[in-house]
């Protein structure tokens, strides 16, 4: 649901950039070319980190309950997992079968979320204009 909302926001910004406002001439063309950058920067610097934090809060809370951890510890564990950090943020890992299964499920979901984010970023006008 969050990805669909962010995709529609990015598409709205890009479609607004594609529309030619009345009363503009060639001298304002450089202003139009900045809109793809805005959509790209907003998505990469604001939307993706916000979605990652929301997912980490939700998954961290579930994992914390399953393992008997504090919610903060679960959050840090999941953030480290989502970010793919070589050095984990916490020194614990799931020890129960239920926690390990949840960890695997959350990791698979995170992988698909990352792929979807990369797909959306790749479909933006800026990467397409840089490639072409």
C-alpha positions as a printed NumPy array, in Angstrom:
array([[  0.   ,   0.   ,   0.   ],
       [  2.825,   2.411,   0.879],
       [  4.629,   1.621,  -2.364],
       [  1.461,   2.3  ,  -4.394],
       [  1.   ,   5.66 ,  -2.667],
       [  4.61 ,   6.674,  -3.221],
       [  4.464,   5.567,  -6.848],
       [  1.4  ,   7.757,  -7.426],
       [  3.127,  10.731,  -5.742],
       [  6.204,  10.32 ,  -7.915],
       [  4.06 ,   9.937, -11.052],
       [  2.119,  13.09 , -10.139],
       [  5.336,  15.077,  -9.755],
       [  6.656,  13.71 , -13.046],
       [  3.405,  14.287, -14.94 ],
       [  3.337,  17.836, -13.586],
       [  6.852,  18.253, -14.966],
       [  5.747,  16.958, -18.376],
       [  2.791,  19.354, -18.622],
       [  3.576,  22.567, -20.467],
       [  2.151,  25.488, -18.471],
       [  0.463,  28.291, -20.367],
       [  2.436,  31.454, -20.848],
       [  5.88 ,  29.862, -20.704],
       [  8.384,  30.183, -23.47 ],
       [ 11.753,  28.639, -24.242],
       [ 13.482,  30.744, -21.569],
       [ 11.746,  28.768, -18.806],
       [ 12.631,  25.363, -20.256],
       [ 15.509,  24.819, -17.764],
       [ 12.991,  25.13 , -14.926],
       [ 10.997,  22.212, -16.365],
       [ 14.057,  19.99 , -16.569],
       [ 14.553,  20.157, -12.794],
       [ 11.319,  18.303, -11.98 ],
       [ 12.685,  14.792, -12.655],
       [ 15.495,  15.561, -10.228],
       [ 12.95 ,  16.596,  -7.615],
       [ 10.969,  13.372,  -7.978],
       [ 14.138,  11.301,  -7.864],
       [ 15.547,  13.087,  -4.803],
       [ 12.231,  12.998,  -2.935],
       [ 11.794,   9.302,  -3.579],
       [ 15.362,   8.258,  -2.795],
       [ 15.983,  10.523,   0.208],
       [ 12.54 ,  10.677,   1.815],
       [ 10.125,   7.998,   0.651],
       [ 12.395,   4.944,   0.638],
       [ 13.904,   5.64 ,   4.103],
       [ 10.434,   6.348,   5.525],
       [  9.091,   3.043,   4.182],
       [ 12.151,   1.208,   5.55 ],
       [ 11.608,   2.736,   9.004],
       [  7.909,   1.814,   9.051],
       [  8.689,  -1.747,   7.957],
       [ 11.486,  -1.998,  10.529],
       [  9.177,  -0.785,  13.3  ],
       [  6.486,  -3.308,  12.405],
       [  8.8  ,  -6.278,  11.846],
       [ 10.974,  -5.359,  14.83 ],
       [  7.953,  -5.287,  17.13 ],
       [  6.758,  -8.693,  15.932],
       [ 10.228, -10.207,  16.255],
       [ 10.71 ,  -8.654,  19.698],
       [  7.487, -10.244,  20.937],
       [  8.442, -13.611,  19.435],
       [ 11.914, -13.545,  21.008],
       [ 11.136, -11.742,  24.274],
       [ 13.3  ,  -8.738,  23.386],
       [ 12.677,  -5.055,  23.987],
       [ 10.998,  -3.358,  21.023],
       [ 14.041,  -1.135,  20.509],
       [ 16.282,  -4.187,  20.171],
       [ 13.93 ,  -5.744,  17.621],
       [ 13.848,  -2.499,  15.667],
       [ 17.653,  -2.243,  15.577],
       [ 17.986,  -5.894,  14.568],
       [ 15.575,  -5.459,  11.652],
       [ 17.149,  -2.154,  10.534],
       [ 20.538,  -3.866,  10.421],
       [ 18.996,  -6.711,   8.464],
       [ 17.194,  -4.411,   6.002],
       [ 20.311,  -2.317,   5.469],
       [ 22.476,  -5.408,   4.99 ],
       [ 25.059,  -4.192,   7.469],
       [ 28.22 ,  -6.268,   7.794],
       [ 28.479,  -5.312,  11.476],
       [ 25.077,  -5.733,  13.155],
       [ 23.651,  -2.962,  15.311],
       [ 22.848,  -5.425,  18.125],
       [ 24.749,  -8.468,  19.306],
       [ 21.754, -10.808,  19.458],
       [ 19.929, -12.847,  16.871],
       [ 16.779, -14.969,  16.937],
       [ 17.306, -18.111,  18.997],
       [ 13.878, -19.753,  18.786],
       [ 12.565, -21.59 ,  15.743],
       [  9.61 , -19.186,  15.598],
       [ 11.968, -16.183,  15.643],
       [ 14.214, -17.709,  12.991],
       [ 11.244, -18.417,  10.724],
       [  9.973, -14.865,  11.195],
       [ 13.45 , -13.547,  10.438],
       [ 13.54 , -15.531,   7.19 ],
       [ 10.037, -14.354,   6.251],
       [ 10.909, -10.723,   7.005],
       [ 14.149, -10.999,   5.036],
       [ 12.3  , -12.353,   1.999],
       [  9.737,  -9.577,   2.227],
       [ 12.536,  -7.016,   2.562],
       [ 14.225,  -8.391,  -0.533],
       [ 11.026,  -8.03 ,  -2.554],
       [ 10.482,  -4.522,  -1.148],
       [ 14.008,  -3.558,  -2.223],
       [ 13.369,  -4.92 ,  -5.706],
       [ 10.133,  -2.964,  -5.978],
       [ 11.873,   0.237,  -4.832],
       [ 14.627,  -0.276,  -7.407],
       [ 11.985,  -0.839, -10.08 ],
       [ 10.199,   2.396,  -9.194],
       [ 13.468,   4.333,  -9.101],
       [ 14.437,   2.876, -12.464],
       [ 11.114,   3.918, -13.981],
       [ 11.522,   7.577, -13.007],
       [ 12.227,  10.077, -15.755],
       [ 15.672,  11.013, -14.448],
       [ 17.333,   7.586, -14.693],
       [ 15.652,   7.086, -18.074],
       [ 16.939,  10.429, -19.35 ],
       [ 20.442,   9.682, -18.067],
       [ 20.458,   6.286, -19.781],
       [ 19.161,   7.671, -23.073]])
